């Protein structure tokens, strides 16, 4: 294929967000206009409402199937950020009203030091309310060790929150092992699975997960919708953070957006159907990209590929300035750090936490591949990097 057949810049930022799958978009469009399934799913008094409710409940089943849950354990949210907030703050409020008298000092939670800001910021907010927070260091690959977790637990620990796949590094935590540590002590275990859904199998039962956050737009669904899995057996209590009509069994009020729910449901069904094929194909392309650039001087991986989820490639281009890299690699759309922090020129807190120097962290790029990345695009990007990076290194030397 010639260069002109490739849409430039090549989109390699699937970890920030994914395009909506055309099948998903079609199902969503059928839930918007007058001819479609547009009604309020909470309208109990007419056929329009019943049809919308049926579509939402069908989608809830599809999301439940993605993680091995019962549909009654799925709470719709606006995304993983809201799901994380609901999990942390909701668990704290529920714990406080039950056990607050026994532990007047405010309780304790454990999070990993490289969680997404959607977990770290609510944790900091809880800290300001008097909760003690342990931020667990990870190994060089960004993984939390079950032994380190066990050592961090206290008598008043009520929640542990560890992500499945890190958004910057792609590193994978052993959720079942961490879950077992929490279950042994009767401590709630929350998992941010925004980056792992559709890439790795999730089974909340086997993995001893009590609360789990999902985001549709990281798995070829629409932005603006996500879900929180809340275990029913044994019953996990969380306090609502959004009060209103008492929707979602009182855990999250607000009229459900039928088209968004249907979109996330369809995206979940596709993720399940493609779990055996997509990740293998994407990992092969990711490995091909790395093979193409690994011999460049000063280039190194920030997370070993055999311990990294399929789409992620986090690379340090030693001797290059990060800002110059982004400006010069104009034929590819990638990220420095994560999308949410890349507006600032601060080196990534994740890369620093796994031991990179400020300088290497600043010369790192997160390249993330997805469902529509092609071999031609990979080869095109490899050539582009080979052209540009040595020039930048010479300029700086
Ligand atoms: C994207 C992401 C989030 C935030 O999800 P939204 O649906 O955009 O709110 C949270 N955690 C992780 C790990 C993510 O990658």
PDB file of C-alpha atoms in Angstrom, residues 77-283:
ATOM      1  CA  UNK A  77     -22.897   5.517  35.180  1.00  0.00           C
ATOM      2  CA  UNK A  78     -21.590   8.254  32.898  1.00  0.00           C
ATOM      3  CA  UNK A  79     -18.220   6.507  32.551  1.00  0.00           C
ATOM      4  CA  UNK A  80     -15.403   4.968  34.522  1.00  0.00           C
ATOM      5  CA  UNK A  81     -14.635   8.241  36.309  1.00  0.00           C
ATOM      6  CA  UNK A  82     -18.109   8.276  37.844  1.00  0.00           C
ATOM      7  CA  UNK A  83     -17.955   4.528  38.530  1.00  0.00           C
ATOM      8  CA  UNK A  84     -14.636   4.968  40.392  1.00  0.00           C
ATOM      9  CA  UNK A  85     -16.028   7.892  42.393  1.00  0.00           C
ATOM     10  CA  UNK A  86     -19.174   5.944  43.264  1.00  0.00           C
ATOM     11  CA  UNK A  87     -17.120   2.935  44.329  1.00  0.00           C
ATOM     12  CA  UNK A  88     -14.694   4.803  46.580  1.00  0.00           C
ATOM     13  CA  UNK A  89     -16.967   7.454  48.093  1.00  0.00           C
ATOM     14  CA  UNK A  90     -20.004   5.181  48.151  1.00  0.00           C
ATOM     15  CA  UNK A  91     -18.118   2.389  49.926  1.00  0.00           C
ATOM     16  CA  UNK A  92     -16.729   4.836  52.457  1.00  0.00           C
ATOM     17  CA  UNK A  93     -20.115   6.330  53.315  1.00  0.00           C
ATOM     18  CA  UNK A  94     -21.682   2.904  53.691  1.00  0.00           C
ATOM     19  CA  UNK A  95     -18.790   1.661  55.829  1.00  0.00           C
ATOM     20  CA  UNK A  96     -18.869   4.762  58.007  1.00  0.00           C
ATOM     21  CA  UNK A  97     -22.554   4.418  58.808  1.00  0.00           C
ATOM     22  CA  UNK A  98     -22.021   0.749  59.727  1.00  0.00           C
ATOM     23  CA  UNK A  99     -18.603   0.676  61.412  1.00  0.00           C
ATOM     24  CA  UNK A 100     -17.750   4.306  62.040  1.00  0.00           C
ATOM     25  CA  UNK A 101     -18.283   4.019  65.791  1.00  0.00           C
ATOM     26  CA  UNK A 102     -15.974   1.049  66.060  1.00  0.00           C
ATOM     27  CA  UNK A 103     -13.214   2.925  64.179  1.00  0.00           C
ATOM     28  CA  UNK A 104     -13.587   6.614  65.073  1.00  0.00           C
ATOM     29  CA  UNK A 105     -10.300   7.482  63.352  1.00  0.00           C
ATOM     30  CA  UNK A 106     -11.874   7.373  59.916  1.00  0.00           C
ATOM     31  CA  UNK A 107     -10.828   4.071  58.417  1.00  0.00           C
ATOM     32  CA  UNK A 108      -8.189   3.165  55.862  1.00  0.00           C
ATOM     33  CA  UNK A 109      -8.003   2.387  52.154  1.00  0.00           C
ATOM     34  CA  UNK A 110      -5.236   1.044  49.909  1.00  0.00           C
ATOM     35  CA  UNK A 111      -4.774   2.127  46.300  1.00  0.00           C
ATOM     36  CA  UNK A 112      -1.865   1.562  43.941  1.00  0.00           C
ATOM     37  CA  UNK A 113       0.379   4.552  43.329  1.00  0.00           C
ATOM     38  CA  UNK A 114      -0.213   4.395  39.564  1.00  0.00           C
ATOM     39  CA  UNK A 115      -4.019   4.319  39.547  1.00  0.00           C
ATOM     40  CA  UNK A 116      -5.837   6.564  37.094  1.00  0.00           C
ATOM     41  CA  UNK A 117      -6.646  10.027  38.482  1.00  0.00           C
ATOM     42  CA  UNK A 118     -10.291   8.897  38.622  1.00  0.00           C
ATOM     43  CA  UNK A 119      -9.217   6.734  41.603  1.00  0.00           C
ATOM     44  CA  UNK A 120      -6.333   8.827  42.984  1.00  0.00           C
ATOM     45  CA  UNK A 121      -8.369  12.034  43.211  1.00  0.00           C
ATOM     46  CA  UNK A 122     -11.343  10.509  45.080  1.00  0.00           C
ATOM     47  CA  UNK A 123      -8.772   8.812  47.361  1.00  0.00           C
ATOM     48  CA  UNK A 124      -7.245  12.216  48.061  1.00  0.00           C
ATOM     49  CA  UNK A 125     -10.722  13.600  48.714  1.00  0.00           C
ATOM     50  CA  UNK A 126     -11.363  10.801  51.214  1.00  0.00           C
ATOM     51  CA  UNK A 127      -8.035  11.608  52.853  1.00  0.00           C
ATOM     52  CA  UNK A 128      -9.233  15.162  53.387  1.00  0.00           C
ATOM     53  CA  UNK A 129     -12.321  13.684  55.128  1.00  0.00           C
ATOM     54  CA  UNK A 130     -10.067  11.828  57.581  1.00  0.00           C
ATOM     55  CA  UNK A 131      -9.554   8.472  55.841  1.00  0.00           C
ATOM     56  CA  UNK A 132      -5.984   7.134  55.929  1.00  0.00           C
ATOM     57  CA  UNK A 133      -4.729   6.315  52.434  1.00  0.00           C
ATOM     58  CA  UNK A 134      -1.873   3.960  51.543  1.00  0.00           C
ATOM     59  CA  UNK A 135      -0.550   4.399  48.016  1.00  0.00           C
ATOM     60  CA  UNK A 136       1.184   1.130  47.224  1.00  0.00           C
ATOM     61  CA  UNK A 137       4.354   1.172  45.156  1.00  0.00           C
ATOM     62  CA  UNK A 138       4.453  -1.212  42.191  1.00  0.00           C
ATOM     63  CA  UNK A 139       7.299  -3.177  40.677  1.00  0.00           C
ATOM     64  CA  UNK A 140       9.242  -1.861  37.682  1.00  0.00           C
ATOM     65  CA  UNK A 141       6.543  -3.284  35.367  1.00  0.00           C
ATOM     66  CA  UNK A 142       3.750  -1.447  37.167  1.00  0.00           C
ATOM     67  CA  UNK A 143       2.342  -4.431  39.067  1.00  0.00           C
ATOM     68  CA  UNK A 144       1.155  -4.626  42.676  1.00  0.00           C
ATOM     69  CA  UNK A 145       2.429  -7.658  44.562  1.00  0.00           C
ATOM     70  CA  UNK A 146      -0.113  -9.610  46.648  1.00  0.00           C
ATOM     71  CA  UNK A 147       2.433  -9.833  49.500  1.00  0.00           C
ATOM     72  CA  UNK A 148       2.885  -6.053  49.557  1.00  0.00           C
ATOM     73  CA  UNK A 149      -0.891  -5.670  49.600  1.00  0.00           C
ATOM     74  CA  UNK A 150      -1.266  -8.106  52.494  1.00  0.00           C
ATOM     75  CA  UNK A 151       1.348  -6.176  54.485  1.00  0.00           C
ATOM     76  CA  UNK A 152      -0.471  -2.881  53.885  1.00  0.00           C
ATOM     77  CA  UNK A 153      -3.819  -4.023  55.298  1.00  0.00           C
ATOM     78  CA  UNK A 154      -4.958  -2.823  58.735  1.00  0.00           C
ATOM     79  CA  UNK A 155      -7.822  -3.634  61.082  1.00  0.00           C
ATOM     80  CA  UNK A 156      -9.704  -0.590  59.854  1.00  0.00           C
ATOM     81  CA  UNK A 157      -9.051  -1.113  56.108  1.00  0.00           C
ATOM     82  CA  UNK A 158     -12.426  -1.166  54.380  1.00  0.00           C
ATOM     83  CA  UNK A 159     -11.434  -0.894  50.694  1.00  0.00           C
ATOM     84  CA  UNK A 160      -8.641  -1.806  48.303  1.00  0.00           C
ATOM     85  CA  UNK A 161      -8.631  -0.338  44.780  1.00  0.00           C
ATOM     86  CA  UNK A 162      -6.210  -1.687  42.170  1.00  0.00           C
ATOM     87  CA  UNK A 163      -6.557  -1.343  38.416  1.00  0.00           C
ATOM     88  CA  UNK A 164      -6.577  -4.359  36.103  1.00  0.00           C
ATOM     89  CA  UNK A 165      -4.547  -2.779  33.266  1.00  0.00           C
ATOM     90  CA  UNK A 166      -2.630   0.471  33.653  1.00  0.00           C
ATOM     91  CA  UNK A 167      -3.641   3.089  31.093  1.00  0.00           C
ATOM     92  CA  UNK A 168      -0.126   4.369  30.426  1.00  0.00           C
ATOM     93  CA  UNK A 169       2.026   1.252  30.655  1.00  0.00           C
ATOM     94  CA  UNK A 170      -0.499  -1.441  29.807  1.00  0.00           C
ATOM     95  CA  UNK A 171       0.855  -3.480  32.723  1.00  0.00           C
ATOM     96  CA  UNK A 172      -1.476  -6.216  33.970  1.00  0.00           C
ATOM     97  CA  UNK A 173      -2.211  -6.926  37.635  1.00  0.00           C
ATOM     98  CA  UNK A 174      -2.986 -10.411  38.915  1.00  0.00           C
ATOM     99  CA  UNK A 175      -6.511  -9.543  39.983  1.00  0.00           C
ATOM    100  CA  UNK A 176      -7.397 -13.025  41.255  1.00  0.00           C
ATOM    101  CA  UNK A 177      -4.359 -13.093  43.576  1.00  0.00           C
ATOM    102  CA  UNK A 178      -5.036  -9.585  44.904  1.00  0.00           C
ATOM    103  CA  UNK A 179      -8.727 -10.395  45.262  1.00  0.00           C
ATOM    104  CA  UNK A 180      -7.934 -13.487  47.302  1.00  0.00           C
ATOM    105  CA  UNK A 181      -5.909 -11.390  49.759  1.00  0.00           C
ATOM    106  CA  UNK A 182      -8.845  -9.009  50.245  1.00  0.00           C
ATOM    107  CA  UNK A 183     -11.465 -11.752  50.506  1.00  0.00           C
ATOM    108  CA  UNK A 184      -9.416 -13.534  53.180  1.00  0.00           C
ATOM    109  CA  UNK A 185      -9.654 -10.396  55.304  1.00  0.00           C
ATOM    110  CA  UNK A 186     -13.225  -9.479  54.375  1.00  0.00           C
ATOM    111  CA  UNK A 187     -12.118  -6.221  52.772  1.00  0.00           C
ATOM    112  CA  UNK A 188     -13.928  -4.774  49.739  1.00  0.00           C
ATOM    113  CA  UNK A 189     -11.951  -5.052  46.503  1.00  0.00           C
ATOM    114  CA  UNK A 190     -12.535  -2.488  43.727  1.00  0.00           C
ATOM    115  CA  UNK A 191     -10.996  -2.886  40.272  1.00  0.00           C
ATOM    116  CA  UNK A 192     -10.802  -0.214  37.586  1.00  0.00           C
ATOM    117  CA  UNK A 193     -11.153  -2.331  34.451  1.00  0.00           C
ATOM    118  CA  UNK A 194     -11.555   0.517  31.949  1.00  0.00           C
ATOM    119  CA  UNK A 195      -8.415  -0.576  30.079  1.00  0.00           C
ATOM    120  CA  UNK A 196      -8.829  -4.343  30.314  1.00  0.00           C
ATOM    121  CA  UNK A 197     -12.406  -4.941  29.133  1.00  0.00           C
ATOM    122  CA  UNK A 198     -12.238  -6.512  25.703  1.00  0.00           C
ATOM    123  CA  UNK A 199      -8.518  -7.195  26.055  1.00  0.00           C
ATOM    124  CA  UNK A 200      -8.410  -9.705  28.905  1.00  0.00           C
ATOM    125  CA  UNK A 201     -11.017 -12.045  30.364  1.00  0.00           C
ATOM    126  CA  UNK A 202     -12.811 -10.651  33.414  1.00  0.00           C
ATOM    127  CA  UNK A 203     -14.637 -12.957  35.828  1.00  0.00           C
ATOM    128  CA  UNK A 204     -15.721 -11.106  38.951  1.00  0.00           C
ATOM    129  CA  UNK A 205     -16.570 -14.389  40.695  1.00  0.00           C
ATOM    130  CA  UNK A 206     -13.276 -16.216  40.229  1.00  0.00           C
ATOM    131  CA  UNK A 207     -11.276 -13.026  40.713  1.00  0.00           C
ATOM    132  CA  UNK A 208     -12.976 -12.158  44.044  1.00  0.00           C
ATOM    133  CA  UNK A 209     -13.921  -8.685  42.833  1.00  0.00           C
ATOM    134  CA  UNK A 210     -16.607  -6.751  44.748  1.00  0.00           C
ATOM    135  CA  UNK A 211     -16.764  -3.545  42.692  1.00  0.00           C
ATOM    136  CA  UNK A 212     -15.563  -3.069  39.109  1.00  0.00           C
ATOM    137  CA  UNK A 213     -15.544   0.017  36.869  1.00  0.00           C
ATOM    138  CA  UNK A 214     -16.065  -0.039  33.115  1.00  0.00           C
ATOM    139  CA  UNK A 215     -16.039   2.604  30.384  1.00  0.00           C
ATOM    140  CA  UNK A 216     -17.725   2.140  26.993  1.00  0.00           C
ATOM    141  CA  UNK A 217     -15.455   4.449  25.018  1.00  0.00           C
ATOM    142  CA  UNK A 218     -12.331   2.411  25.724  1.00  0.00           C
ATOM    143  CA  UNK A 219     -13.936  -0.601  24.033  1.00  0.00           C
ATOM    144  CA  UNK A 220     -15.469   0.765  20.812  1.00  0.00           C
ATOM    145  CA  UNK A 221     -18.627   2.085  22.467  1.00  0.00           C
ATOM    146  CA  UNK A 222     -19.707   5.708  22.958  1.00  0.00           C
ATOM    147  CA  UNK A 223     -18.256   8.281  25.343  1.00  0.00           C
ATOM    148  CA  UNK A 224     -20.417   9.331  28.246  1.00  0.00           C
ATOM    149  CA  UNK A 225     -21.430   5.918  29.546  1.00  0.00           C
ATOM    150  CA  UNK A 226     -19.909   3.324  31.819  1.00  0.00           C
ATOM    151  CA  UNK A 227     -20.934   0.962  34.560  1.00  0.00           C
ATOM    152  CA  UNK A 228     -20.107  -0.116  38.072  1.00  0.00           C
ATOM    153  CA  UNK A 229     -20.439  -3.774  38.968  1.00  0.00           C
ATOM    154  CA  UNK A 230     -21.668  -4.092  42.578  1.00  0.00           C
ATOM    155  CA  UNK A 231     -21.594  -7.589  44.060  1.00  0.00           C
ATOM    156  CA  UNK A 232     -24.865  -8.944  45.478  1.00  0.00           C
ATOM    157  CA  UNK A 233     -23.676 -12.167  47.175  1.00  0.00           C
ATOM    158  CA  UNK A 234     -22.363 -11.328  49.685  1.00  0.00           C
ATOM    159  CA  UNK A 235     -24.213  -8.047  49.476  1.00  0.00           C
ATOM    160  CA  UNK A 236     -21.936  -5.033  48.904  1.00  0.00           C
ATOM    161  CA  UNK A 237     -23.373  -1.762  50.185  1.00  0.00           C
ATOM    162  CA  UNK A 238     -22.492   1.564  48.610  1.00  0.00           C
ATOM    163  CA  UNK A 239     -24.155   4.914  49.263  1.00  0.00           C
ATOM    164  CA  UNK A 240     -25.523   6.820  46.257  1.00  0.00           C
ATOM    165  CA  UNK A 241     -23.565   9.889  45.182  1.00  0.00           C
ATOM    166  CA  UNK A 242     -26.261  11.100  42.778  1.00  0.00           C
ATOM    167  CA  UNK A 243     -29.709  11.546  44.304  1.00  0.00           C
ATOM    168  CA  UNK A 244     -32.879  11.902  42.272  1.00  0.00           C
ATOM    169  CA  UNK A 245     -35.566   9.494  41.139  1.00  0.00           C
ATOM    170  CA  UNK A 246     -34.048   6.475  42.861  1.00  0.00           C
ATOM    171  CA  UNK A 247     -33.031   4.819  39.609  1.00  0.00           C
ATOM    172  CA  UNK A 248     -30.570   1.911  39.526  1.00  0.00           C
ATOM    173  CA  UNK A 249     -31.946   0.472  42.789  1.00  0.00           C
ATOM    174  CA  UNK A 250     -31.215   3.739  44.516  1.00  0.00           C
ATOM    175  CA  UNK A 251     -27.501   3.687  43.734  1.00  0.00           C
ATOM    176  CA  UNK A 252     -27.479   6.207  40.889  1.00  0.00           C
ATOM    177  CA  UNK A 253     -30.372   8.431  39.909  1.00  0.00           C
ATOM    178  CA  UNK A 254     -31.008   9.984  36.531  1.00  0.00           C
ATOM    179  CA  UNK A 255     -32.951   9.071  33.382  1.00  0.00           C
ATOM    180  CA  UNK A 256     -31.117   6.307  31.588  1.00  0.00           C
ATOM    181  CA  UNK A 257     -29.864   7.262  28.114  1.00  0.00           C
ATOM    182  CA  UNK A 258     -31.268   4.380  26.072  1.00  0.00           C
ATOM    183  CA  UNK A 259     -28.961   4.935  23.081  1.00  0.00           C
ATOM    184  CA  UNK A 260     -25.881   5.069  25.315  1.00  0.00           C
ATOM    185  CA  UNK A 261     -26.863   1.937  27.245  1.00  0.00           C
ATOM    186  CA  UNK A 262     -27.607   0.087  24.009  1.00  0.00           C
ATOM    187  CA  UNK A 263     -24.242   1.247  22.642  1.00  0.00           C
ATOM    188  CA  UNK A 264     -22.334  -0.015  25.650  1.00  0.00           C
ATOM    189  CA  UNK A 265     -24.284  -3.279  25.590  1.00  0.00           C
ATOM    190  CA  UNK A 266     -23.534  -3.891  21.935  1.00  0.00           C
ATOM    191  CA  UNK A 267     -19.863  -2.948  22.423  1.00  0.00           C
ATOM    192  CA  UNK A 268     -19.695  -5.457  25.305  1.00  0.00           C
ATOM    193  CA  UNK A 269     -21.227  -8.224  23.181  1.00  0.00           C
ATOM    194  CA  UNK A 270     -18.708  -7.505  20.418  1.00  0.00           C
ATOM    195  CA  UNK A 271     -15.876  -7.535  22.952  1.00  0.00           C
ATOM    196  CA  UNK A 272     -16.964 -10.974  24.171  1.00  0.00           C
ATOM    197  CA  UNK A 273     -17.326 -12.302  20.629  1.00  0.00           C
ATOM    198  CA  UNK A 274     -13.889 -11.025  19.632  1.00  0.00           C
ATOM    199  CA  UNK A 275     -11.960 -11.780  22.826  1.00  0.00           C
ATOM    200  CA  UNK A 276     -10.194 -14.734  21.222  1.00  0.00           C
ATOM    201  CA  UNK A 277      -9.245 -12.913  18.011  1.00  0.00           C
ATOM    202  CA  UNK A 278      -8.808  -9.144  18.531  1.00  0.00           C
ATOM    203  CA  UNK A 279      -6.179  -9.198  21.306  1.00  0.00           C
ATOM    204  CA  UNK A 280      -3.991 -11.722  19.474  1.00  0.00           C
ATOM    205  CA  UNK A 281      -4.066  -9.742  16.225  1.00  0.00           C
ATOM    206  CA  UNK A 282      -3.460  -6.417  17.979  1.00  0.00           C
ATOM    207  CA  UNK A 283      -0.567  -7.810  20.041  1.00  0.00           C
TER     208      UNK A 283
END
